[in-house]
Coordinates of C-alpha atoms in Angstrom, one line a residue:
M1 CA 0.7 2.7 8.4
R2 CA 2.6 -0.4 9.7
G3 CA 2.4 -1.3 13.4
R4 CA 5.0 0.1 15.8
T5 CA 8.1 -2.0 16.4
L6 CA 10.6 0.5 17.7
S7 CA 10.6 3.5 20.0
A8 CA 12.0 6.9 19.1
G9 CA 15.5 8.0 20.2
I10 CA 18.6 6.0 20.7
A11 CA 19.5 4.6 24.1
L12 CA 22.2 2.3 25.4
A13 CA 21.2 0.6 28.6
V14 CA 24.3 -0.6 30.7
F15 CA 23.3 -3.6 32.8
T16 CA 24.2 -1.7 36.0
G17 CA 21.2 0.4 35.4
M18 CA 22.8 3.4 33.6
T19 CA 21.2 4.7 30.4
V20 CA 23.0 6.8 27.8
T21 CA 20.6 8.6 25.5
L22 CA 21.7 10.2 22.2
A23 CA 19.7 13.0 20.6
A24 CA 20.7 14.1 17.1
Q25 CA 19.8 17.6 15.9
P26 CA 20.7 19.7 12.9
V27 CA 22.3 23.1 13.4
T28 CA 22.3 25.5 10.5
A29 CA 25.4 27.8 10.3
S30 CA 24.9 31.5 9.9
P31 CA 25.2 32.3 6.2
P32 CA 28.0 34.5 4.9
A33 CA 27.2 37.9 3.4
G34 CA 25.6 37.6 0.0
T35 CA 24.5 34.0 0.5
A36 CA 21.0 33.1 -0.6
V37 CA 19.2 31.0 2.0
A38 CA 15.9 29.2 1.4
R39 CA 13.0 30.5 3.4
P40 CA 9.6 28.9 4.2
I41 CA 7.1 29.5 1.4
A42 CA 4.8 32.3 2.2
A43 CA 1.1 31.7 2.8
P44 CA -1.7 32.3 2.1
A45 CA -1.0 34.4 -1.0
A46 CA 0.8 31.7 -2.9
V47 CA -1.9 29.2 -2.1
L48 CA -4.2 30.9 -4.6
A49 CA -2.0 29.5 -7.5
A50 CA -2.8 25.9 -6.6
P51 CA -6.0 24.2 -7.6
D52 CA -8.8 23.4 -5.1
I53 CA -9.0 19.6 -4.9
S54 CA -12.5 18.3 -4.8
V55 CA -12.9 16.2 -1.7
S56 CA -16.0 14.6 -3.3
N57 CA -13.8 13.3 -6.0
V58 CA -11.3 11.9 -3.4
Q59 CA -14.2 10.3 -1.6
A60 CA -15.4 8.7 -4.9
H61 CA -12.0 7.0 -5.1
L62 CA -12.4 5.8 -1.6
T63 CA -15.8 4.4 -2.5
Q64 CA -14.2 2.4 -5.3
F65 CA -11.6 1.0 -2.9
N66 CA -14.3 0.0 -0.4
S67 CA -16.3 -1.7 -3.2
I68 CA -13.1 -3.5 -4.3
A69 CA -12.5 -4.8 -0.8
S70 CA -16.1 -5.9 -0.5
S71 CA -15.8 -7.9 -3.7
N72 CA -12.5 -9.5 -2.7
G73 CA -12.8 -11.0 0.7
G74 CA -13.2 -7.8 2.6
N75 CA -9.6 -6.5 2.3
R76 CA -6.9 -5.1 0.0
R77 CA -3.9 -6.8 1.5
A78 CA -0.7 -6.8 -0.6
G79 CA -0.7 -9.7 -3.1
S80 CA -4.4 -10.3 -2.8
A81 CA -7.1 -9.9 -5.4
G82 CA -8.3 -6.8 -3.6
Y83 CA -4.8 -5.2 -3.9
T84 CA -4.5 -6.1 -7.6
A85 CA -7.9 -4.7 -8.4
S86 CA -7.0 -1.5 -6.5
L87 CA -3.8 -1.1 -8.5
T88 CA -5.7 -1.7 -11.7
Y89 CA -8.2 1.0 -10.8
V90 CA -5.5 3.6 -10.1
K91 CA -3.4 2.6 -13.1
T92 CA -6.4 2.8 -15.5
R93 CA -7.3 6.3 -14.4
L94 CA -3.7 7.5 -14.7
Q95 CA -3.2 6.0 -18.1
A96 CA -6.4 7.6 -19.4
A97 CA -5.1 11.0 -18.1
G98 CA -1.8 10.6 -20.1
Y99 CA 0.7 9.5 -17.5
T100 CA 3.7 7.3 -18.2
V101 CA 2.8 4.4 -15.9
S102 CA 4.9 1.3 -14.9
E103 CA 4.6 -1.5 -12.5
Q104 CA 7.5 -2.7 -10.5
Y105 CA 7.4 -6.3 -9.2
C106 CA 8.6 -6.5 -5.6
S107 CA 10.1 -10.0 -5.5
S108 CA 11.4 -9.6 -1.9
C109 CA 8.0 -8.5 -0.5
T110 CA 6.2 -10.7 2.1
Y111 CA 3.4 -10.9 -0.4
P112 CA 5.2 -10.5 -3.8
S113 CA 3.2 -7.9 -5.8
N114 CA 3.7 -4.7 -7.7
N115 CA 4.5 -1.1 -6.9
L116 CA 2.8 1.4 -9.3
I117 CA 4.9 4.4 -10.6
A118 CA 3.5 7.2 -12.6
E119 CA 5.4 10.2 -14.1
W120 CA 4.0 13.3 -15.7
R121 CA 5.7 14.8 -18.7
G122 CA 7.6 18.1 -18.4
G123 CA 10.3 19.3 -16.2
P124 CA 14.0 18.2 -16.2
A125 CA 14.5 14.4 -15.6
D126 CA 17.2 15.1 -13.1
Q127 CA 15.0 17.3 -10.9
V128 CA 12.3 15.1 -9.5
V129 CA 9.7 15.8 -6.8
M130 CA 8.1 12.5 -5.7
F131 CA 4.8 11.9 -3.9
G132 CA 3.9 8.5 -2.5
A133 CA 1.4 6.5 -0.5
H134 CA 1.0 2.8 0.2
L135 CA -1.9 1.2 -1.6
D136 CA -2.2 -2.0 0.4
G137 CA -4.1 -2.5 3.6
V138 CA -4.2 -5.1 6.4
S139 CA -6.2 -8.3 6.0
A140 CA -8.6 -7.3 8.8
G141 CA -10.6 -4.8 6.8
P142 CA -10.9 -2.6 3.7
G143 CA -8.1 -0.2 4.7
I144 CA -9.9 3.0 3.7
N145 CA -8.2 5.5 6.0
D146 CA -5.1 3.3 6.2
N147 CA -4.3 3.9 3.5
G148 CA -7.0 4.5 0.9
T149 CA -7.0 8.1 2.0
G150 CA -3.4 8.7 1.1
S151 CA -3.8 6.7 -2.2
A152 CA -7.0 8.5 -3.2
T153 CA -5.5 11.9 -2.3
L154 CA -2.5 11.4 -4.6
L155 CA -4.7 9.9 -7.4
E156 CA -7.0 13.0 -7.5
N157 CA -4.0 15.4 -7.3
A158 CA -2.4 13.5 -10.2
L159 CA -5.6 13.7 -12.3
V160 CA -5.9 17.5 -11.6
L161 CA -2.3 18.0 -12.6
A162 CA -2.9 16.2 -15.9
A163 CA -6.1 18.1 -16.6
Q164 CA -4.5 21.5 -16.0
N165 CA -1.2 20.5 -17.6
P166 CA 0.8 23.5 -16.3
T167 CA 4.4 24.4 -17.3
M168 CA 6.7 22.3 -15.1
T169 CA 9.9 23.4 -13.5
K170 CA 10.4 20.0 -11.9
R171 CA 9.5 16.5 -12.9
V172 CA 6.7 15.0 -10.9
R173 CA 6.6 11.3 -10.0
F174 CA 3.8 9.5 -8.1
A175 CA 4.1 6.1 -6.4
W176 CA 1.6 3.7 -4.9
W177 CA 3.5 1.2 -2.7
T178 CA 2.8 -2.5 -2.0
D179 CA 3.5 -4.5 1.1
E180 CA 3.9 -1.5 3.4
E181 CA 1.9 -3.2 6.2
Q182 CA 4.4 -6.1 6.3
G183 CA 7.4 -3.8 6.9
L184 CA 7.6 -1.0 4.3
N185 CA 8.8 -3.6 1.8
G186 CA 7.5 -2.1 -1.5
S187 CA 9.2 1.3 -0.9
R188 CA 12.4 -0.3 0.3
F189 CA 12.5 -2.5 -2.8
Y190 CA 12.1 0.6 -5.0
V191 CA 14.8 2.7 -3.2
N192 CA 17.2 -0.2 -3.3
S193 CA 16.6 -0.5 -7.0
L194 CA 17.9 3.0 -7.6
N195 CA 21.6 3.7 -8.3
A196 CA 23.3 6.7 -6.7
T197 CA 22.6 8.9 -9.7
Q198 CA 18.9 8.1 -9.8
R199 CA 18.6 8.7 -6.0
G200 CA 20.3 12.1 -6.5
Y201 CA 17.7 13.1 -9.1
I202 CA 15.0 12.9 -6.4
K203 CA 15.0 16.3 -4.7
G204 CA 12.3 15.5 -2.2
Y205 CA 10.0 12.6 -1.3
Y206 CA 6.6 13.4 0.2
N207 CA 4.6 10.6 1.9
F208 CA 0.9 10.5 2.8
D209 CA -0.4 7.9 5.2
M210 CA -3.8 8.0 6.9
V211 CA -4.8 11.6 6.0
G212 CA -8.4 11.4 7.0
S213 CA -8.6 10.1 10.6
T214 CA -12.0 10.7 12.2
N215 CA -10.5 12.1 15.4
G216 CA -7.6 13.3 13.5
G217 CA -4.7 15.7 14.1
Y218 CA -2.6 17.6 11.7
F219 CA 0.9 16.0 11.7
I220 CA 3.8 16.7 9.3
N221 CA 6.9 14.5 9.0
R222 CA 10.0 16.5 10.0
V223 CA 7.8 19.6 10.4
T224 CA 10.6 22.1 10.9
S225 CA 12.6 21.0 7.9
T226 CA 12.8 23.0 4.7
T227 CA 11.4 20.0 2.8
A228 CA 8.2 20.3 4.9
A229 CA 7.9 24.1 4.3
P230 CA 5.2 24.0 1.6
L231 CA 3.1 21.4 3.5
K232 CA 3.4 23.4 6.7
A233 CA 2.7 26.7 4.9
Y234 CA -0.7 25.5 3.7
W235 CA -1.8 24.2 7.1
D236 CA -0.4 27.3 8.8
S237 CA -2.6 29.4 6.5
L238 CA -5.6 27.6 7.9
G239 CA -4.5 28.3 11.5
L240 CA -4.0 24.6 12.2
Q241 CA -0.7 24.7 14.1
P242 CA 0.6 21.4 12.8
E243 CA 2.8 19.2 14.9
E244 CA 5.6 16.7 14.3
N245 CA 4.4 13.3 13.3
V246 CA 6.0 11.5 16.3
E247 CA 3.7 8.5 16.1
G248 CA 4.6 7.7 12.5
Q249 CA 8.4 8.0 12.7
G250 CA 10.0 5.0 11.0
R251 CA 6.6 3.4 10.3
S252 CA 5.8 4.5 6.8
D253 CA 7.3 4.6 3.3
D254 CA 9.3 7.8 3.8
Y255 CA 11.7 5.8 6.0
Y256 CA 13.9 4.2 3.4
F257 CA 14.0 7.3 1.3
Q258 CA 15.4 9.2 4.3
Q259 CA 17.8 6.4 5.0
A260 CA 19.1 6.8 1.4
G261 CA 19.8 10.5 2.0
I262 CA 16.7 11.8 0.1
P263 CA 14.9 14.7 1.8
T264 CA 11.5 13.7 3.1
S265 CA 8.3 15.0 4.6
G266 CA 4.5 14.3 4.4
Y267 CA 1.1 14.5 6.0
A268 CA -0.6 12.2 8.6
A269 CA -3.7 12.5 10.7
G270 CA -2.9 9.9 13.3
A271 CA -3.4 6.2 14.0
S272 CA -3.9 4.5 17.3
A273 CA -2.2 7.1 19.6
R274 CA -4.6 9.2 21.7
K275 CA -5.4 12.8 21.1
T276 CA -4.3 15.1 23.9
S277 CA -6.4 17.7 25.6
A278 CA -4.3 20.4 24.1
Q279 CA -4.7 19.0 20.6
A280 CA -8.5 18.7 21.1
A281 CA -8.6 22.3 22.2
K282 CA -6.9 23.6 19.0
W283 CA -8.1 20.9 16.4
G284 CA -11.5 19.8 17.8
G285 CA -12.3 16.1 18.4
T286 CA -12.2 14.1 21.5
A287 CA -9.3 14.1 24.0
N288 CA -7.9 10.7 25.3
F289 CA -9.4 8.8 22.3
A290 CA -7.4 7.4 19.3
Y291 CA -7.0 9.5 16.3
D292 CA -8.3 6.6 14.3
P293 CA -10.6 4.3 16.4
C294 CA -10.7 1.8 13.5
Y295 CA -7.0 1.5 12.9
H296 CA -6.2 -2.0 11.5
R297 CA -9.8 -3.1 12.1
A298 CA -12.7 -4.2 10.0
C299 CA -14.5 -0.9 10.6
D300 CA -11.9 1.0 8.5
T301 CA -14.5 1.7 5.8
T302 CA -15.6 4.9 4.1
A303 CA -17.5 5.7 7.3
N304 CA -14.1 5.9 9.1
V305 CA -13.0 9.1 7.3
S306 CA -13.3 12.8 8.2
A307 CA -14.2 14.8 5.1
T308 CA -12.7 17.9 6.8
V309 CA -9.3 16.4 7.5
L310 CA -9.3 14.7 4.1
N311 CA -10.1 17.9 2.3
R312 CA -7.4 19.9 4.1
S313 CA -4.8 17.2 3.3
A314 CA -5.8 17.0 -0.3
D315 CA -5.5 20.7 -0.8
G316 CA -2.2 20.8 1.1
V317 CA -0.8 18.3 -1.3
A318 CA -1.9 20.4 -4.2
Y319 CA -0.3 23.5 -2.7
A320 CA 3.0 21.7 -2.1
L321 CA 3.0 20.2 -5.6
W322 CA 2.4 23.5 -7.3
Q323 CA 5.0 25.3 -5.2
L324 CA 7.6 22.6 -5.8
A325 CA 7.0 21.6 -9.4
M326 CA 5.5 24.7 -10.9
G327 CA 6.9 27.5 -8.8
G328 CA 10.5 26.4 -8.9
G329 CA 10.7 25.8 -5.2
T330 CA 13.3 23.1 -4.1
P331 CA 14.1 21.7 -0.7
T332 CA 17.4 23.4 0.0
N333 CA 19.9 23.7 2.9
D334 CA 17.9 20.9 4.5
F335 CA 19.3 18.6 7.2
S336 CA 17.9 15.8 9.3
V337 CA 19.3 12.9 11.3
A338 CA 17.9 9.4 11.7
V339 CA 19.4 6.7 14.0
N340 CA 19.1 3.0 13.3
P341 CA 18.6 1.0 15.5
T342 CA 16.6 3.4 17.7
S343 CA 17.4 1.4 20.9
R344 CA 19.8 -1.3 22.1
S345 CA 21.3 -2.7 25.3
V346 CA 25.0 -3.2 25.8
A347 CA 26.9 -5.0 28.6
R348 CA 29.5 -3.1 30.6
G349 CA 32.9 -3.4 28.9
A350 CA 31.3 -4.1 25.5
S351 CA 30.5 -1.8 22.6
T352 CA 27.8 -1.5 20.0
T353 CA 27.5 0.3 16.7
V354 CA 24.6 2.4 15.4
T355 CA 24.2 4.1 12.1
V356 CA 23.3 7.8 11.9
A357 CA 21.9 8.7 8.5
T358 CA 21.2 12.3 7.4
A359 CA 19.0 13.6 4.6
G360 CA 19.6 16.6 2.4
S361 CA 22.0 17.7 -0.3
A362 CA 25.8 17.6 -0.5
Q363 CA 28.0 19.8 1.7
S364 CA 30.8 19.8 4.2
V365 CA 29.6 19.0 7.8
S366 CA 31.4 19.7 11.1
L367 CA 30.8 17.2 13.9
S368 CA 30.6 18.0 17.6
A369 CA 29.0 16.7 20.8
S370 CA 27.7 18.4 23.8
G371 CA 26.1 17.4 27.1
A372 CA 28.7 14.9 28.3
P373 CA 29.3 15.1 32.1
S374 CA 32.8 15.4 33.5
G375 CA 34.8 12.3 32.8
V376 CA 33.1 11.4 29.6
S377 CA 35.1 12.1 26.5
V378 CA 33.8 12.3 23.0
S379 CA 36.2 12.6 20.1
F380 CA 35.7 12.9 16.3
S381 CA 38.3 11.8 13.8
P382 CA 38.1 13.7 11.4
S383 CA 36.3 16.6 13.0
S384 CA 34.4 17.3 9.8
V385 CA 33.1 15.1 7.0
T386 CA 32.2 15.6 3.4
S387 CA 28.7 14.5 2.4
A388 CA 28.7 10.9 1.0
A389 CA 32.4 10.7 1.4
G390 CA 33.6 11.4 4.9
Y391 CA 33.8 9.1 7.9
A392 CA 34.1 9.6 11.7
Q393 CA 34.1 7.3 14.6
R394 CA 33.7 8.0 18.3
T395 CA 33.8 5.8 21.4
V396 CA 32.2 7.0 24.6
N397 CA 33.3 5.5 27.9
V398 CA 30.3 5.6 30.4
A399 CA 31.4 3.1 33.0
A400 CA 31.9 5.8 35.6
Y401 CA 28.3 6.9 35.4
A402 CA 26.4 3.7 36.2
G403 CA 23.0 4.5 37.6
L404 CA 22.9 7.9 36.0
T405 CA 21.2 9.2 32.9
V406 CA 23.6 10.9 30.5
T407 CA 22.3 12.8 27.5
L408 CA 24.8 13.4 24.6
R409 CA 23.9 15.6 21.7
F410 CA 25.7 15.0 18.5
T411 CA 25.6 18.0 16.2
G412 CA 26.2 18.3 12.5
T413 CA 26.7 21.9 11.4
E414 CA 25.9 22.4 7.7
D415 CA 27.6 24.7 5.2
S416 CA 24.7 27.1 4.5
S417 CA 26.1 27.9 1.0
L418 CA 25.5 24.3 -0.1
Q419 CA 22.9 21.6 0.3
T420 CA 23.1 18.6 2.7
S421 CA 23.3 15.0 1.6
F422 CA 25.5 12.5 3.4
V423 CA 25.6 9.5 5.6
I424 CA 27.7 9.2 8.8
D425 CA 28.5 5.5 9.4
D426 CA 29.9 3.4 12.2
V427 CA 29.2 5.6 15.2
T428 CA 30.7 3.6 18.1
L429 CA 29.6 4.0 21.7
Q430 CA 31.5 2.0 24.3
A431 CA 30.8 1.4 28.0
S432 CA 33.9 0.1 29.9

């Protein structure tokens, strides 16, 4: 996982000391009579249909990555000999299993090098479920938890899928990204290479980054979303009480998929943030210590992996894969909001623009705002937008509230009979 550069949330700090904080949340409309609504996948009964992924096999892939790093200057940084050898190892195993495998050269990467894409036969080509992990590491060490664990977990799941060769209701695509540690560059290059039709084929992207942390937690990207339901269902069946992956927001390869309007989720076990006492009580481990004490360090070797956390992650991937691609499950009626940039300062009398992107499938969306104190007006024109086609702009005058903290909640209400996929551009907030 790349290092943190931005904080969560969107705030405009007026130089008089006032802060305006915007929080975006989805609201699902009540369905009309007779409307089918997607529900979280039940567990544990459906879990039995998915294979048990051998954690020993996943660890064997990690041993290979560690050996590759040891033979190539101690790391697997994008563009290095260690990265190329890692890609060759994964590619060779996939080709032998029968995958259609391609390499995509990332010319805009900090260290130009290749993404690896593998697709399994079966399932309609316009109904794709995608699983990804970054294959590169930092130059400081072998990068075994970050992110050999995600890469090895997907590789073993891909090999098991090929060996069992079930009847597919969705097309399955795996990806191993380059240059994540330099700014999510490999996945950004891939997403930017897709046209609108190709993006629309991808019904869900699932990202796996650092899924074996030694003092790990159980975190899910967008944990309450429909897209996350199969991942959450498996961990719920183990009594793990997973939490939102707050630490990883905007810091891994799901980011540009979400920005492109593709529903996303994924697993993580934590990086340099510290485990809380409440988390230690329910998950075990040590409170007030980092989830991964070797994050971006030379000690990120095979010794820096929890077999228990890794096993639960690998089996959860299998459960989600089987539910989504063999059971006919599809992320539906899903809705999320991302703000870019996440923070910015603006002088009194000036204005600034931020972009609010949503993920999901197409539908009509009503716009509203709540939480503004007396004297602050928020307007929408139009008051509703059509996914991928509508536009609305609002200007908020906050000059009268210098020195105060004002929270505005912008709400998109989805049409429950459809699926959400749209981008709301040019949201203007003005202090005067």
